Tab-separated table of N, CA and C in Angstrom:
chain	number	residue	atom	x	y	z
A	50	MET	N	11.641	2.371	3.044
A	50	MET	CA	10.350	2.718	2.503
A	50	MET	C	9.276	2.173	3.446
A	51	ASN	N	8.596	3.054	4.121
A	51	ASN	CA	7.578	2.651	5.082
A	51	ASN	C	6.172	2.751	4.520
A	52	THR	N	6.038	3.321	3.331
A	52	THR	CA	4.735	3.436	2.692
A	52	THR	C	4.794	2.798	1.309
A	53	VAL	N	3.611	2.465	0.782
A	53	VAL	CA	3.532	1.875	-0.547
A	53	VAL	C	2.472	2.598	-1.370
A	54	THR	N	2.620	2.514	-2.675
A	54	THR	CA	1.646	3.052	-3.616
A	54	THR	C	1.065	1.897	-4.422
A	55	LYS	N	0.117	2.214	-5.275
A	55	LYS	CA	-0.461	1.168	-6.117
A	55	LYS	C	0.587	0.572	-7.054
A	56	TYR	N	1.579	1.370	-7.414
A	56	TYR	CA	2.627	0.880	-8.306
A	56	TYR	C	3.536	-0.135	-7.596
A	57	ASP	N	3.757	0.065	-6.311
A	57	ASP	CA	4.522	-0.914	-5.540
A	57	ASP	C	3.776	-2.241	-5.466
A	58	ILE	N	2.463	-2.159	-5.326
A	58	ILE	CA	1.643	-3.374	-5.269
A	58	ILE	C	1.644	-4.067	-6.620
A	59	MET	N	1.657	-3.289	-7.700
A	59	MET	CA	1.700	-3.874	-9.042
A	59	MET	C	2.993	-4.646	-9.274
A	60	LYS	N	4.087	-4.227	-8.627
A	60	LYS	CA	5.358	-4.937	-8.758
A	60	LYS	C	5.295	-6.341	-8.170
A	61	LEU	N	4.300	-6.575	-7.310
A	61	LEU	CA	4.111	-7.904	-6.726
A	61	LEU	C	3.367	-8.838	-7.671
A	62	GLY	N	2.863	-8.302	-8.795
A	62	GLY	CA	2.165	-9.140	-9.760
A	62	GLY	C	0.682	-8.871	-9.874
A	63	PHE	N	0.167	-7.902	-9.142
A	63	PHE	CA	-1.249	-7.559	-9.228
A	63	PHE	C	-1.483	-6.631	-10.410
A	64	THR	N	-2.699	-6.656	-10.946
A	64	THR	CA	-3.040	-5.756	-12.042
A	64	THR	C	-3.316	-4.360	-11.476
A	65	LEU	N	-3.455	-3.383	-12.374
A	65	LEU	CA	-3.738	-2.016	-11.946
A	65	LEU	C	-5.046	-1.951	-11.170
A	66	THR	N	-6.071	-2.607	-11.686
A	66	THR	CA	-7.375	-2.583	-11.016
A	66	THR	C	-7.301	-3.239	-9.640
A	67	GLN	N	-6.609	-4.361	-9.543
A	67	GLN	CA	-6.469	-5.046	-8.256
A	67	GLN	C	-5.701	-4.182	-7.265
A	68	SER	N	-4.640	-3.541	-7.717
A	68	SER	CA	-3.845	-2.713	-6.814
A	68	SER	C	-4.635	-1.497	-6.347
A	69	GLN	N	-5.488	-0.948	-7.208
A	69	GLN	CA	-6.335	0.174	-6.800
A	69	GLN	C	-7.341	-0.273	-5.742
A	70	ARG	N	-7.890	-1.454	-5.905
A	70	ARG	CA	-8.839	-1.974	-4.909
A	70	ARG	C	-8.149	-2.237	-3.575
A	71	ILE	N	-6.942	-2.760	-3.630
A	71	ILE	CA	-6.187	-3.012	-2.405
A	71	ILE	C	-5.923	-1.693	-1.680
A	72	MET	N	-5.511	-0.674	-2.423
A	72	MET	CA	-5.271	0.647	-1.824
A	72	MET	C	-6.552	1.203	-1.203
A	73	ARG	N	-7.665	1.077	-1.913
A	73	ARG	CA	-8.947	1.578	-1.411
A	73	ARG	C	-9.331	0.875	-0.113
A	74	GLU	N	-9.150	-0.434	-0.077
A	74	GLU	CA	-9.467	-1.203	1.125
A	74	GLU	C	-8.530	-0.843	2.277
A	75	ALA	N	-7.249	-0.659	1.981
A	75	ALA	CA	-6.296	-0.285	3.026
A	75	ALA	C	-6.653	1.073	3.614
A	76	LYS	N	-7.010	2.027	2.757
A	76	LYS	CA	-7.403	3.353	3.241
A	76	LYS	C	-8.671	3.271	4.089
A	77	ALA	N	-9.624	2.442	3.674
A	77	ALA	CA	-10.868	2.277	4.433
A	77	ALA	C	-10.582	1.682	5.811
A	78	ARG	N	-9.682	0.713	5.875
A	78	ARG	CA	-9.333	0.118	7.169
A	78	ARG	C	-8.664	1.137	8.086
A	79	LEU	N	-7.797	1.969	7.517
A	79	LEU	CA	-7.113	2.983	8.319
A	79	LEU	C	-8.093	4.022	8.839
A	80	VAL	N	-9.056	4.416	8.020
A	80	VAL	CA	-10.071	5.376	8.461
A	80	VAL	C	-10.915	4.749	9.567
A	81	GLN	N	-11.246	3.475	9.427
A	81	GLN	CA	-12.032	2.775	10.436
A	81	GLN	C	-11.290	2.695	11.772
A	82	GLN	N	-9.963	2.645	11.699
A	82	GLN	CA	-9.146	2.607	12.911
A	82	GLN	C	-8.957	3.991	13.518
A	83	GLY	N	-9.464	5.035	12.836
A	83	GLY	CA	-9.383	6.381	13.394
A	83	GLY	C	-8.384	7.298	12.717
A	84	CYS	N	-7.717	6.844	11.685
A	84	CYS	CA	-6.751	7.666	10.948
A	84	CYS	C	-7.493	8.391	9.833
A	85	THR	N	-8.186	9.468	10.169
A	85	THR	CA	-9.051	10.160	9.210
A	85	THR	C	-8.268	10.829	8.083
A	86	PHE	N	-6.969	10.988	8.229
A	86	PHE	CA	-6.142	11.552	7.173
A	86	PHE	C	-6.309	10.773	5.873
A	87	TYR	N	-6.480	9.472	5.975
A	87	TYR	CA	-6.563	8.612	4.802
A	87	TYR	C	-7.926	8.646	4.118
A	88	ALA	N	-8.850	9.449	4.614
A	88	ALA	CA	-10.163	9.591	3.977
A	88	ALA	C	-10.083	10.477	2.744
A	89	GLY	N	-9.012	11.237	2.591
A	89	GLY	CA	-8.853	12.128	1.444
A	89	GLY	C	-8.620	11.365	0.151
A	90	GLN	N	-9.195	11.857	-0.945
A	90	GLN	CA	-9.055	11.192	-2.232
A	90	GLN	C	-7.652	11.302	-2.807
A	91	LYS	N	-6.930	12.341	-2.448
A	91	LYS	CA	-5.612	12.563	-3.038
A	91	LYS	C	-4.487	11.846	-2.303
A	92	VAL	N	-4.807	11.147	-1.249
A	92	VAL	CA	-3.799	10.382	-0.519
A	92	VAL	C	-3.503	9.128	-1.326
A	93	SER	N	-2.264	8.999	-1.777
A	93	SER	CA	-1.928	7.882	-2.660
A	93	SER	C	-0.926	6.910	-2.051
A	94	ARG	N	-0.602	7.081	-0.780
A	94	ARG	CA	0.330	6.190	-0.087
A	94	ARG	C	-0.309	5.707	1.206
A	95	VAL	N	-0.058	4.457	1.519
A	95	VAL	CA	-0.540	3.892	2.782
A	95	VAL	C	0.629	3.183	3.452
A	96	PRO	N	0.552	2.995	4.764
A	96	PRO	CA	1.627	2.280	5.454
A	96	PRO	C	1.804	0.862	4.912
A	97	LYS	N	3.055	0.478	4.753
A	97	LYS	CA	3.395	-0.829	4.189
A	97	LYS	C	2.825	-1.964	5.031
A	98	HIS	N	2.879	-1.817	6.351
A	98	HIS	CA	2.419	-2.909	7.216
A	98	HIS	C	0.920	-3.165	7.063
A	99	THR	N	0.149	-2.152	6.702
A	99	THR	CA	-1.290	-2.342	6.493
A	99	THR	C	-1.539	-3.262	5.309
A	100	VAL	N	-0.857	-3.011	4.206
A	100	VAL	CA	-1.017	-3.848	3.009
A	100	VAL	C	-0.457	-5.247	3.262
A	101	GLU	N	0.658	-5.324	3.961
A	101	GLU	CA	1.239	-6.640	4.268
A	101	GLU	C	0.278	-7.479	5.099
A	102	ASN	N	-0.394	-6.860	6.065
A	102	ASN	CA	-1.360	-7.593	6.889
A	102	ASN	C	-2.573	-8.023	6.074
A	103	MET	N	-3.019	-7.158	5.156
A	103	MET	CA	-4.181	-7.494	4.334
A	103	MET	C	-3.898	-8.681	3.418
A	104	LEU	N	-2.727	-8.665	2.795
A	104	LEU	CA	-2.386	-9.681	1.802
A	104	LEU	C	-1.645	-10.872	2.383
A	105	ASN	N	-1.276	-10.772	3.645
A	105	ASN	CA	-0.534	-11.837	4.325
A	105	ASN	C	0.771	-12.160	3.594
A	106	LEU	N	1.528	-11.112	3.289
A	106	LEU	CA	2.825	-11.261	2.643
A	106	LEU	C	3.728	-10.122	3.072
A	107	GLU	N	4.989	-10.211	2.691
A	107	GLU	CA	5.949	-9.164	3.011
A	107	GLU	C	6.568	-8.624	1.732
A	108	PHE	N	6.758	-7.311	1.690
A	108	PHE	CA	7.474	-6.699	0.584
A	108	PHE	C	8.959	-6.998	0.753
A	109	GLU	N	9.656	-7.097	-0.354
A	109	GLU	CA	11.092	-7.313	-0.281
A	109	GLU	C	11.753	-6.059	0.270
A	110	LYS	N	12.810	-6.255	1.017
A	110	LYS	CA	13.540	-5.118	1.555
A	110	LYS	C	14.321	-4.456	0.436
A	111	GLU	N	14.230	-3.142	0.381
A	111	GLU	CA	14.913	-2.387	-0.664
A	111	GLU	C	16.369	-2.191	-0.271
A	112	VAL	N	17.262	-2.498	-1.185
A	112	VAL	CA	18.684	-2.336	-0.941
A	112	VAL	C	19.138	-1.029	-1.561
A	113	VAL	N	19.726	-0.173	-0.739
A	113	VAL	CA	20.197	1.119	-1.225
A	113	VAL	C	21.713	1.093	-1.246
A	114	LYS	N	22.287	1.341	-2.428
A	114	LYS	CA	23.749	1.358	-2.556
A	114	LYS	C	24.228	2.808	-2.502
A	115	LEU	N	25.192	3.049	-1.672
A	115	LEU	CA	25.744	4.380	-1.533
A	115	LEU	C	27.096	4.440	-2.233
A	116	GLY	N	27.287	5.529	-2.983
A	116	GLY	CA	28.573	5.763	-3.616
A	116	GLY	C	28.799	4.935	-4.746
């Protein structure tokens, strides 16, 4: 999983409002860096590394079991 949503951020313990603000700030930073794709209102995923850098933390690695 290379992208995160507000629901992924909520799993870290943030409230809905806090996770929405984090997403908004992450999108604003990406637009400022020249990624104009993230200026759209319907974009609901941002790169995981952007949020990790903002919050100074790492998401847990997802374990996928096959079979």
